mmCIF file of C-alpha atoms in Angstrom:
data_model
loop_
_atom_site.group_PDB
_atom_site.id
_atom_site.type_symbol
_atom_site.label_atom_id
_atom_site.label_comp_id
_atom_site.label_asym_id
_atom_site.label_seq_id
_atom_site.Cartn_x
_atom_site.Cartn_y
_atom_site.Cartn_z
ATOM 1 C CA MET A 1 78.754 62.985 108.017
ATOM 2 C CA SER A 2 77.797 60.792 105.053
ATOM 3 C CA ALA A 3 78.892 61.416 101.494
ATOM 4 C CA PRO A 4 76.641 63.726 99.454
ATOM 5 C CA PHE A 5 74.152 62.129 97.069
ATOM 6 C CA VAL A 6 75.045 64.682 94.371
ATOM 7 C CA GLU A 7 78.318 66.546 94.158
ATOM 8 C CA PHE A 8 79.606 69.015 91.577
ATOM 9 C CA ARG A 9 83.340 69.745 91.866
ATOM 10 C CA ASN A 10 84.680 72.734 89.939
ATOM 11 C CA VAL A 11 82.282 72.173 87.034
ATOM 12 C CA THR A 12 82.438 74.457 84.010
ATOM 13 C CA ARG A 13 80.240 74.387 80.908
ATOM 14 C CA GLN A 14 80.148 77.431 78.657
ATOM 15 C CA TRP A 15 79.513 78.245 75.020
ATOM 16 C CA ASP A 16 82.118 80.449 73.334
ATOM 17 C CA GLY A 17 83.327 81.447 76.800
ATOM 18 C CA LYS A 18 79.911 82.802 77.761
ATOM 19 C CA GLY A 19 76.794 81.686 79.610
ATOM 20 C CA GLY A 20 76.440 78.338 81.287
ATOM 21 C CA VAL A 21 78.276 77.771 84.557
ATOM 22 C CA ARG A 22 81.865 78.374 85.629
ATOM 23 C CA ASP A 23 83.758 76.588 88.419
ATOM 24 C CA VAL A 24 80.633 75.460 90.309
ATOM 25 C CA SER A 25 81.023 73.283 93.387
ATOM 26 C CA LEU A 26 77.892 72.031 95.125
ATOM 27 C CA SER A 27 77.033 69.173 97.498
ATOM 28 C CA VAL A 28 73.493 67.871 97.988
ATOM 29 C CA PRO A 29 72.704 65.326 100.716
ATOM 30 C CA GLU A 30 70.337 62.417 100.158
ATOM 31 C CA SER A 31 66.618 63.223 100.624
ATOM 32 C CA ALA A 32 67.223 66.966 100.265
ATOM 33 C CA PHE A 33 64.888 69.311 98.416
ATOM 34 C CA VAL A 34 67.063 71.900 96.694
ATOM 35 C CA SER A 35 65.995 74.950 94.699
ATOM 36 C CA ILE A 36 68.409 76.837 92.493
ATOM 37 C CA LEU A 37 67.312 80.429 92.123
ATOM 38 C CA GLY A 38 68.651 83.147 89.867
ATOM 39 C CA PRO A 39 67.882 85.409 86.938
ATOM 40 C CA SER A 40 67.315 84.189 83.414
ATOM 41 C CA GLY A 41 70.518 82.982 81.783
ATOM 42 C CA CYS A 42 72.475 82.413 85.009
ATOM 43 C CA GLY A 43 72.951 78.659 84.455
ATOM 44 C CA LYS A 44 70.116 77.001 86.398
ATOM 45 C CA SER A 45 68.982 74.838 83.486
ATOM 46 C CA THR A 46 72.594 74.156 82.522
ATOM 47 C CA LEU A 47 73.250 72.697 85.989
ATOM 48 C CA LEU A 48 70.225 70.420 85.637
ATOM 49 C CA ARG A 49 71.224 69.350 82.126
ATOM 50 C CA LEU A 50 74.752 68.593 83.342
ATOM 51 C CA LEU A 51 73.434 66.519 86.232
ATOM 52 C CA ALA A 52 71.002 64.696 83.932
ATOM 53 C CA GLY A 53 73.790 63.898 81.459
ATOM 54 C CA LEU A 54 72.258 65.949 78.652
ATOM 55 C CA GLU A 55 75.348 68.189 78.588
ATOM 56 C CA ARG A 56 78.993 67.376 79.333
ATOM 57 C CA PRO A 57 81.181 69.629 81.461
ATOM 58 C CA GLN A 58 84.323 71.072 79.939
ATOM 59 C CA ARG A 59 86.006 70.829 83.340
ATOM 60 C CA GLY A 60 85.229 69.333 86.716
ATOM 61 C CA THR A 61 83.426 66.232 87.923
ATOM 62 C CA ILE A 62 79.883 65.244 88.844
ATOM 63 C CA ASP A 63 79.253 62.435 91.340
ATOM 64 C CA ILE A 64 75.889 60.758 91.903
ATOM 65 C CA ASN A 65 75.493 58.505 94.918
ATOM 66 C CA GLY A 66 79.250 58.353 95.450
ATOM 67 C CA ALA A 67 80.149 57.361 91.884
ATOM 68 C CA ASP A 68 81.681 59.515 89.154
ATOM 69 C CA ALA A 69 78.899 60.182 86.639
ATOM 70 C CA THR A 70 80.701 62.905 84.679
ATOM 71 C CA HIS A 71 80.808 60.879 81.462
ATOM 72 C CA LEU A 72 77.939 58.481 82.188
ATOM 73 C CA PRO A 73 75.161 58.609 79.548
ATOM 74 C CA ALA A 74 71.836 60.092 80.637
ATOM 75 C CA ALA A 75 70.034 56.749 80.377
ATOM 76 C CA ARG A 76 72.413 55.165 82.899
ATOM 77 C CA ARG A 77 72.185 57.850 85.593
ATOM 78 C CA GLY A 78 68.919 56.624 87.132
ATOM 79 C CA LEU A 79 67.347 60.084 87.286
ATOM 80 C CA SER A 80 64.033 61.489 86.161
ATOM 81 C CA MET A 81 63.577 64.998 84.829
ATOM 82 C CA VAL A 82 60.538 67.199 84.371
ATOM 83 C CA PHE A 83 61.403 69.584 81.550
ATOM 84 C CA GLN A 84 60.249 73.185 81.301
ATOM 85 C CA SER A 85 58.292 72.136 78.182
ATOM 86 C CA TYR A 86 57.020 68.956 79.946
ATOM 87 C CA ALA A 87 58.132 66.807 76.956
ATOM 88 C CA LEU A 88 54.778 65.032 76.717
ATOM 89 C CA PHE A 89 53.920 62.901 73.711
ATOM 90 C CA PRO A 90 51.037 64.797 72.035
ATOM 91 C CA HIS A 91 49.567 61.659 70.414
ATOM 92 C CA LEU A 92 49.417 59.719 73.700
ATOM 93 C CA SER A 93 46.791 60.013 76.413
ATOM 94 C CA VAL A 94 47.524 61.079 79.976
ATOM 95 C CA ARG A 95 47.611 57.407 80.961
ATOM 96 C CA GLU A 96 49.943 56.445 78.104
ATOM 97 C CA ASN A 97 52.282 59.377 78.813
ATOM 98 C CA ILE A 98 52.572 58.422 82.486
ATOM 99 C CA ILE A 99 53.223 54.708 81.941
ATOM 100 C CA PHE A 100 55.425 55.104 78.839
ATOM 101 C CA GLY A 101 58.751 54.641 80.636
ATOM 102 C CA MET A 102 57.465 51.680 82.616
ATOM 103 C CA LYS A 103 56.340 49.969 79.392
ATOM 104 C CA VAL A 104 59.764 50.540 77.834
ATOM 105 C CA ARG A 105 61.381 48.991 80.933
ATOM 106 C CA ARG A 106 58.882 46.101 80.746
ATOM 107 C CA VAL A 107 57.441 46.690 84.206
ATOM 108 C CA PRO A 108 54.693 44.090 84.769
ATOM 109 C CA HIS A 109 51.168 45.258 83.886
ATOM 110 C CA ALA A 110 49.778 44.975 87.435
ATOM 111 C CA GLN A 111 52.654 47.026 88.840
ATOM 112 C CA ARG A 112 52.208 49.668 86.113
ATOM 113 C CA GLU A 113 48.511 49.964 86.882
ATOM 114 C CA ALA A 114 49.128 50.281 90.630
ATOM 115 C CA LYS A 115 51.766 52.984 90.145
ATOM 116 C CA LEU A 116 49.546 54.778 87.629
ATOM 117 C CA ALA A 117 46.596 54.875 90.044
ATOM 118 C CA GLU A 118 48.822 56.131 92.869
ATOM 119 C CA ALA A 119 50.392 58.844 90.696
ATOM 120 C CA LEU A 120 47.048 60.017 89.277
ATOM 121 C CA ALA A 121 45.694 60.390 92.814
ATOM 122 C CA MET A 122 48.860 62.153 93.979
ATOM 123 C CA VAL A 123 48.648 64.821 91.270
ATOM 124 C CA GLY A 124 44.851 65.053 91.134
ATOM 125 C CA LEU A 125 44.309 63.810 87.584
ATOM 126 C CA GLU A 126 41.866 60.959 88.214
ATOM 127 C CA GLY A 127 39.232 60.889 85.491
ATOM 128 C CA LEU A 128 41.488 62.560 82.916
ATOM 129 C CA GLU A 129 43.422 59.436 81.927
ATOM 130 C CA GLY A 130 41.993 59.342 78.393
ATOM 131 C CA ARG A 131 42.674 62.973 77.470
ATOM 132 C CA LYS A 132 45.473 64.033 75.153
ATOM 133 C CA PRO A 133 47.858 66.825 76.263
ATOM 134 C CA ALA A 134 46.189 69.361 73.922
ATOM 135 C CA ALA A 135 42.953 68.964 75.912
ATOM 136 C CA LEU A 136 44.666 69.822 79.216
ATOM 137 C CA SER A 137 45.537 73.106 80.897
ATOM 138 C CA GLY A 138 49.196 74.028 81.356
ATOM 139 C CA GLY A 139 48.992 73.030 85.000
ATOM 140 C CA GLN A 140 47.454 69.677 84.153
ATOM 141 C CA ARG A 141 50.203 69.030 81.589
ATOM 142 C CA GLN A 142 52.824 69.803 84.192
ATOM 143 C CA ARG A 143 51.149 67.373 86.591
ATOM 144 C CA VAL A 144 51.243 64.644 83.912
ATOM 145 C CA ALA A 145 54.992 65.208 83.564
ATOM 146 C CA LEU A 146 55.384 65.125 87.350
ATOM 147 C CA ALA A 147 53.379 61.880 87.582
ATOM 148 C CA ARG A 148 55.568 60.329 84.875
ATOM 149 C CA ALA A 149 58.662 61.226 86.894
ATOM 150 C CA VAL A 150 57.163 59.863 90.117
ATOM 151 C CA VAL A 151 56.253 56.446 88.661
ATOM 152 C CA SER A 152 59.815 55.972 87.421
ATOM 153 C CA GLY A 153 60.892 55.273 90.992
ATOM 154 C CA HIS A 154 64.244 56.976 90.467
ATOM 155 C CA PRO A 155 65.950 58.336 93.590
ATOM 156 C CA LEU A 156 66.327 61.832 92.130
ATOM 157 C CA CYS A 157 63.861 63.991 90.217
ATOM 158 C CA LEU A 158 65.177 67.090 88.468
ATOM 159 C CA MET A 159 62.640 69.794 87.689
ATOM 160 C CA ASP A 160 63.321 72.699 85.339
ATOM 161 C CA GLU A 161 61.001 75.621 86.163
ATOM 162 C CA PRO A 162 59.185 73.494 88.741
ATOM 163 C CA LEU A 163 55.647 74.255 89.689
ATOM 164 C CA SER A 164 55.508 77.264 87.335
ATOM 165 C CA ASN A 165 52.172 76.223 85.847
ATOM 166 C CA LEU A 166 50.588 74.118 88.548
ATOM 167 C CA ASP A 167 46.982 75.094 89.004
ATOM 168 C CA ALA A 168 46.009 72.945 91.970
#
């Protein structure tokens, strides 16, 4: 059996001894689709934030693709994340929101355009490229965030409250 793509070993992250997660161990194989279910406040978002590098565990280790990522900054983990709030830039159009990360990484224009067209088709937003987030439904906003994650090309996409507002 191959090594897991993601592995939590005895990970703890709490605030004042409460909430968060305590002594969590979890292995996720490559290409797996995993859902973490539980009531509000049980630590689902904390697990995602730990994996993304937005929080640091107080104990335990987190491996990504066989390497210790416990103290690796979020920007160096090679992951994409769709936040519960979508984290869209309100002043940017759908198109600009989707290609933002590729522009920052200086992806060539032709490649950006090809990935944009593919992502827009995948999430059903063709024709809405010029709209700002305020002119979109909640489901459309969530699809913009999903398209932005898809075009990143990262091997892992974390989704907090996934598909909660999708309308198509």
